Amino acid sequence: KRGGGMEQENLLVKQAQQGDVHAFAQLYECCYRDLYRFALYNLGQEEDARDVVSDTVLAAFEGIGRLRSAEAFRGWIFQILLNQCRKRRRQYMHKTEELTEELKERLPDAQMDPCESMDVRRAFQTLPEEDRMIVSLSVLGGYSSGEIGALLHRNANTVRSRLSRSMRRMQVLLEG
């Protein structure tokens, strides 16, 4: 998917930078699932995840002409997504609405997936922001430490140690 597909992705980025809407649509198809999973895990709500991914894709479409290198596309679009997630979390802080009956009914369904358990999400939220991104990209996106390092402009060894430390920290919180 990634490895040999990176050349194809870079070509699509270059075409999209020249205004090729079809190439951008293909890029979107390639990364939508990773973007959505990252947003869902960070925000915990399907509708919000879809919204921030839509906002991210729109911002990426509008700004792809300013992207300096095709190789930086994944890191760039994930940075846009991270900013959109931050913005959405700030909106959460300002909301004072109580849960509606509809949401109360939906909560048990959302928790049926073990990855979506509230305890795991709480432990995940205690991590520093970049560590959350590393864990999300590794666990949810299936990226290797080398790929994550390239996306975040970090050394692969640094990524591995931060991932390991973050996973240990979450495990301690979950066991305690």
PDB file of C-alpha atoms in Angstrom:
ATOM      1  CA  LYS A   1       0.000   0.000   0.000  1.00  0.00           C
ATOM      2  CA  ARG A   2       2.647   2.528   1.003  1.00  0.00           C
ATOM      3  CA  GLY A   3       6.219   1.476  -0.082  1.00  0.00           C
ATOM      4  CA  GLY A   4       5.853   1.048  -3.871  1.00  0.00           C
ATOM      5  CA  GLY A   5       2.672   3.079  -3.768  1.00  0.00           C
ATOM      6  CA  MET A   6       4.639   6.122  -2.642  1.00  0.00           C
ATOM      7  CA  GLU A   7       5.891   6.764  -6.181  1.00  0.00           C
ATOM      8  CA  GLN A   8       2.316   6.608  -7.461  1.00  0.00           C
ATOM      9  CA  GLU A   9       1.153   8.867  -4.614  1.00  0.00           C
ATOM     10  CA  ASN A  10       3.923  11.385  -5.374  1.00  0.00           C
ATOM     11  CA  LEU A  11       2.893  11.422  -9.041  1.00  0.00           C
ATOM     12  CA  LEU A  12      -0.750  12.021  -8.048  1.00  0.00           C
ATOM     13  CA  VAL A  13       0.314  14.866  -5.753  1.00  0.00           C
ATOM     14  CA  LYS A  14       2.262  16.512  -8.565  1.00  0.00           C
ATOM     15  CA  GLN A  15      -0.711  16.150 -10.906  1.00  0.00           C
ATOM     16  CA  ALA A  16      -3.070  17.541  -8.252  1.00  0.00           C
ATOM     17  CA  GLN A  17      -0.730  20.489  -7.757  1.00  0.00           C
ATOM     18  CA  GLN A  18      -1.184  21.234 -11.452  1.00  0.00           C
ATOM     19  CA  GLY A  19      -4.961  21.369 -10.965  1.00  0.00           C
ATOM     20  CA  ASP A  20      -5.866  17.762 -11.842  1.00  0.00           C
ATOM     21  CA  VAL A  21      -9.067  17.186  -9.841  1.00  0.00           C
ATOM     22  CA  HIS A  22      -9.149  13.480 -10.751  1.00  0.00           C
ATOM     23  CA  ALA A  23      -5.631  13.021  -9.304  1.00  0.00           C
ATOM     24  CA  PHE A  24      -6.716  14.731  -6.085  1.00  0.00           C
ATOM     25  CA  ALA A  25      -9.764  12.451  -5.904  1.00  0.00           C
ATOM     26  CA  GLN A  26      -7.444   9.440  -6.174  1.00  0.00           C
ATOM     27  CA  LEU A  27      -5.257  10.847  -3.370  1.00  0.00           C
ATOM     28  CA  TYR A  28      -8.379  11.252  -1.270  1.00  0.00           C
ATOM     29  CA  GLU A  29      -9.339   7.617  -1.875  1.00  0.00           C
ATOM     30  CA  CYS A  30      -5.851   6.510  -0.835  1.00  0.00           C
ATOM     31  CA  CYS A  31      -5.779   8.348   2.471  1.00  0.00           C
ATOM     32  CA  TYR A  32      -9.444   8.735   3.531  1.00  0.00           C
ATOM     33  CA  ARG A  33      -9.515   5.606   5.694  1.00  0.00           C
ATOM     34  CA  ASP A  34      -6.344   6.573   7.596  1.00  0.00           C
ATOM     35  CA  LEU A  35      -7.595  10.135   8.085  1.00  0.00           C
ATOM     36  CA  TYR A  36     -11.013   8.973   9.273  1.00  0.00           C
ATOM     37  CA  ARG A  37      -9.636   6.392  11.715  1.00  0.00           C
ATOM     38  CA  PHE A  38      -7.229   8.958  13.152  1.00  0.00           C
ATOM     39  CA  ALA A  39     -10.020  11.528  13.579  1.00  0.00           C
ATOM     40  CA  LEU A  40     -12.465   9.010  15.027  1.00  0.00           C
ATOM     41  CA  TYR A  41      -9.979   7.778  17.587  1.00  0.00           C
ATOM     42  CA  ASN A  42      -9.003  11.315  18.583  1.00  0.00           C
ATOM     43  CA  LEU A  43     -12.532  12.742  18.712  1.00  0.00           C
ATOM     44  CA  GLY A  44     -14.574   9.651  19.552  1.00  0.00           C
ATOM     45  CA  GLN A  45     -17.628  10.688  17.519  1.00  0.00           C
ATOM     46  CA  GLU A  46     -18.324   9.428  13.994  1.00  0.00           C
ATOM     47  CA  GLU A  47     -20.075  12.591  12.839  1.00  0.00           C
ATOM     48  CA  ASP A  48     -17.282  14.832  14.139  1.00  0.00           C
ATOM     49  CA  ALA A  49     -14.658  12.570  12.555  1.00  0.00           C
ATOM     50  CA  ARG A  50     -16.410  12.795   9.178  1.00  0.00           C
ATOM     51  CA  ASP A  51     -16.703  16.573   9.541  1.00  0.00           C
ATOM     52  CA  VAL A  52     -13.036  17.169  10.359  1.00  0.00           C
ATOM     53  CA  VAL A  53     -11.927  14.834   7.563  1.00  0.00           C
ATOM     54  CA  SER A  54     -14.156  16.772   5.137  1.00  0.00           C
ATOM     55  CA  ASP A  55     -12.715  20.072   6.383  1.00  0.00           C
ATOM     56  CA  THR A  56      -9.202  18.626   6.079  1.00  0.00           C
ATOM     57  CA  VAL A  57      -9.730  17.425   2.530  1.00  0.00           C
ATOM     58  CA  LEU A  58     -11.215  20.779   1.512  1.00  0.00           C
ATOM     59  CA  ALA A  59      -8.271  22.652   3.043  1.00  0.00           C
ATOM     60  CA  ALA A  60      -5.827  20.249   1.364  1.00  0.00           C
ATOM     61  CA  PHE A  61      -7.548  20.670  -1.994  1.00  0.00           C
ATOM     62  CA  GLU A  62      -7.396  24.449  -1.667  1.00  0.00           C
ATOM     63  CA  GLY A  63      -3.767  24.449  -0.517  1.00  0.00           C
ATOM     64  CA  ILE A  64      -2.126  21.621  -2.437  1.00  0.00           C
ATOM     65  CA  GLY A  65      -0.614  24.057  -4.928  1.00  0.00           C
ATOM     66  CA  ARG A  66       1.445  25.517  -2.071  1.00  0.00           C
ATOM     67  CA  LEU A  67       2.796  22.127  -0.901  1.00  0.00           C
ATOM     68  CA  ARG A  68       6.562  22.292  -1.351  1.00  0.00           C
ATOM     69  CA  SER A  69       7.272  18.629  -2.095  1.00  0.00           C
ATOM     70  CA  ALA A  70       5.132  15.688  -3.110  1.00  0.00           C
ATOM     71  CA  GLU A  71       6.937  13.485  -0.579  1.00  0.00           C
ATOM     72  CA  ALA A  72       5.613  15.671   2.243  1.00  0.00           C
ATOM     73  CA  PHE A  73       1.943  15.122   1.301  1.00  0.00           C
ATOM     74  CA  ARG A  74       1.036  12.585   4.021  1.00  0.00           C
ATOM     75  CA  GLY A  75       2.667  14.550   6.814  1.00  0.00           C
ATOM     76  CA  TRP A  76       1.124  17.750   5.505  1.00  0.00           C
ATOM     77  CA  ILE A  77      -2.430  16.394   5.280  1.00  0.00           C
ATOM     78  CA  PHE A  78      -2.150  14.757   8.721  1.00  0.00           C
ATOM     79  CA  GLN A  79      -0.954  18.094  10.135  1.00  0.00           C
ATOM     80  CA  ILE A  80      -4.051  19.747   8.660  1.00  0.00           C
ATOM     81  CA  LEU A  81      -6.176  16.977  10.202  1.00  0.00           C
ATOM     82  CA  LEU A  82      -4.489  17.393  13.576  1.00  0.00           C
ATOM     83  CA  ASN A  83      -5.261  21.129  13.477  1.00  0.00           C
ATOM     84  CA  GLN A  84      -8.898  20.398  12.569  1.00  0.00           C
ATOM     85  CA  CYS A  85      -9.138  17.936  15.490  1.00  0.00           C
ATOM     86  CA  ARG A  86      -7.702  20.583  17.843  1.00  0.00           C
ATOM     87  CA  LYS A  87     -10.246  23.094  16.621  1.00  0.00           C
ATOM     88  CA  ARG A  88     -13.075  20.608  17.154  1.00  0.00           C
ATOM     89  CA  ARG A  89     -11.843  19.766  20.677  1.00  0.00           C
ATOM     90  CA  ARG A  90     -11.839  23.486  21.511  1.00  0.00           C
ATOM     91  CA  GLN A  91     -15.473  23.578  20.381  1.00  0.00           C
ATOM     92  CA  TYR A  92     -16.201  20.683  22.775  1.00  0.00           C
ATOM     93  CA  MET A  93     -14.871  22.764  25.639  1.00  0.00           C
ATOM     94  CA  HIS A  94     -17.361  25.519  24.905  1.00  0.00           C
ATOM     95  CA  LYS A  95     -20.373  23.269  24.595  1.00  0.00           C
ATOM     96  CA  THR A  96     -22.513  22.997  27.676  1.00  0.00           C
ATOM     97  CA  GLU A  97     -25.305  20.947  26.181  1.00  0.00           C
ATOM     98  CA  GLU A  98     -26.378  17.829  28.023  1.00  0.00           C
ATOM     99  CA  LEU A  99     -26.488  14.505  26.218  1.00  0.00           C
ATOM    100  CA  THR A 100     -29.672  14.066  24.291  1.00  0.00           C
ATOM    101  CA  GLU A 101     -31.639  10.823  24.530  1.00  0.00           C
ATOM    102  CA  GLU A 102     -30.506   9.948  21.019  1.00  0.00           C
ATOM    103  CA  LEU A 103     -26.845  10.247  22.004  1.00  0.00           C
ATOM    104  CA  LYS A 104     -27.397   8.254  25.180  1.00  0.00           C
ATOM    105  CA  GLU A 105     -28.871   5.459  23.070  1.00  0.00           C
ATOM    106  CA  ARG A 106     -25.929   5.541  20.666  1.00  0.00           C
ATOM    107  CA  LEU A 107     -23.173   5.420  23.304  1.00  0.00           C
ATOM    108  CA  PRO A 108     -23.351   1.680  24.045  1.00  0.00           C
ATOM    109  CA  ASP A 109     -23.052   0.903  20.320  1.00  0.00           C
ATOM    110  CA  ALA A 110     -19.953   3.069  20.035  1.00  0.00           C
ATOM    111  CA  GLN A 111     -18.369   1.205  22.930  1.00  0.00           C
ATOM    112  CA  MET A 112     -18.921  -2.252  21.464  1.00  0.00           C
ATOM    113  CA  ASP A 113     -15.609  -1.939  19.596  1.00  0.00           C
ATOM    114  CA  PRO A 114     -12.836  -2.513  22.170  1.00  0.00           C
ATOM    115  CA  CYS A 115     -10.714   0.168  20.500  1.00  0.00           C
ATOM    116  CA  GLU A 116     -13.407   2.677  21.348  1.00  0.00           C
ATOM    117  CA  SER A 117     -13.654   1.929  25.051  1.00  0.00           C
ATOM    118  CA  MET A 118     -13.764   4.987  27.256  1.00  0.00           C
ATOM    119  CA  ASP A 119     -10.879   3.776  29.435  1.00  0.00           C
ATOM    120  CA  VAL A 120      -8.589   3.403  26.443  1.00  0.00           C
ATOM    121  CA  ARG A 121      -9.656   6.784  25.100  1.00  0.00           C
ATOM    122  CA  ARG A 122      -9.040   8.430  28.486  1.00  0.00           C
ATOM    123  CA  ALA A 123      -5.584   6.856  28.729  1.00  0.00           C
ATOM    124  CA  PHE A 124      -4.872   7.925  25.152  1.00  0.00           C
ATOM    125  CA  GLN A 125      -5.927  11.520  25.894  1.00  0.00           C
ATOM    126  CA  THR A 126      -3.353  11.763  28.721  1.00  0.00           C
ATOM    127  CA  LEU A 127      -0.539  11.470  26.171  1.00  0.00           C
ATOM    128  CA  PRO A 128       1.121  14.576  24.765  1.00  0.00           C
ATOM    129  CA  GLU A 129      -0.285  15.558  21.372  1.00  0.00           C
ATOM    130  CA  GLU A 130       2.610  14.328  19.245  1.00  0.00           C
ATOM    131  CA  ASP A 131       2.629  11.006  21.117  1.00  0.00           C
ATOM    132  CA  ARG A 132      -1.109  10.623  20.392  1.00  0.00           C
ATOM    133  CA  MET A 133      -0.333  11.156  16.733  1.00  0.00           C
ATOM    134  CA  ILE A 134       2.469   8.560  16.825  1.00  0.00           C
ATOM    135  CA  VAL A 135       0.231   5.994  18.560  1.00  0.00           C
ATOM    136  CA  SER A 136      -2.657   6.696  16.173  1.00  0.00           C
ATOM    137  CA  LEU A 137      -0.515   6.411  13.069  1.00  0.00           C
ATOM    138  CA  SER A 138       1.068   3.192  14.319  1.00  0.00           C
ATOM    139  CA  VAL A 139      -1.896   1.394  15.850  1.00  0.00           C
ATOM    140  CA  LEU A 140      -4.716   2.678  13.650  1.00  0.00           C
ATOM    141  CA  GLY A 141      -2.892   3.563  10.460  1.00  0.00           C
ATOM    142  CA  GLY A 142      -0.472   0.647  10.443  1.00  0.00           C
ATOM    143  CA  TYR A 143       2.476   2.915   9.686  1.00  0.00           C
ATOM    144  CA  SER A 144       6.014   1.761  10.536  1.00  0.00           C
ATOM    145  CA  SER A 145       8.243   3.876  12.768  1.00  0.00           C
ATOM    146  CA  GLY A 146      10.234   4.874   9.676  1.00  0.00           C
ATOM    147  CA  GLU A 147       7.103   6.053   7.885  1.00  0.00           C
ATOM    148  CA  ILE A 148       5.895   7.927  10.975  1.00  0.00           C
ATOM    149  CA  GLY A 149       9.325   9.486  11.348  1.00  0.00           C
ATOM    150  CA  ALA A 150       9.160  10.705   7.743  1.00  0.00           C
ATOM    151  CA  LEU A 151       5.645  12.093   8.252  1.00  0.00           C
ATOM    152  CA  LEU A 152       6.541  13.921  11.459  1.00  0.00           C
ATOM    153  CA  HIS A 153      10.132  14.789  10.525  1.00  0.00           C
ATOM    154  CA  ARG A 154      11.504  12.715  13.406  1.00  0.00           C
ATOM    155  CA  ASN A 155      14.150  10.002  13.630  1.00  0.00           C
ATOM    156  CA  ALA A 156      12.665   6.482  13.420  1.00  0.00           C
ATOM    157  CA  ASN A 157      14.416   5.523  16.680  1.00  0.00           C
ATOM    158  CA  THR A 158      12.820   8.498  18.431  1.00  0.00           C
ATOM    159  CA  VAL A 159       9.427   7.426  17.096  1.00  0.00           C
ATOM    160  CA  ARG A 160       9.971   3.853  18.349  1.00  0.00           C
ATOM    161  CA  SER A 161      10.976   4.990  21.834  1.00  0.00           C
ATOM    162  CA  ARG A 162       8.086   7.461  22.108  1.00  0.00           C
ATOM    163  CA  LEU A 163       5.645   4.806  20.888  1.00  0.00           C
ATOM    164  CA  SER A 164       6.968   2.284  23.392  1.00  0.00           C
ATOM    165  CA  ARG A 165       6.887   4.794  26.246  1.00  0.00           C
ATOM    166  CA  SER A 166       3.361   5.897  25.316  1.00  0.00           C
ATOM    167  CA  MET A 167       2.058   2.341  25.140  1.00  0.00           C
ATOM    168  CA  ARG A 168       3.619   1.541  28.545  1.00  0.00           C
ATOM    169  CA  ARG A 169       2.083   4.690  30.013  1.00  0.00           C
ATOM    170  CA  MET A 170      -1.350   3.766  28.688  1.00  0.00           C
ATOM    171  CA  GLN A 171      -0.971   0.202  29.996  1.00  0.00           C
ATOM    172  CA  VAL A 172      -0.106   1.467  33.487  1.00  0.00           C
ATOM    173  CA  LEU A 173      -3.154   3.758  33.450  1.00  0.00           C
ATOM    174  CA  LEU A 174      -5.419   0.954  32.256  1.00  0.00           C
ATOM    175  CA  GLU A 175      -4.150  -1.493  34.869  1.00  0.00           C
ATOM    176  CA  GLY A 176      -4.287   1.048  37.703  1.00  0.00           C
TER     177      GLY A 176
END
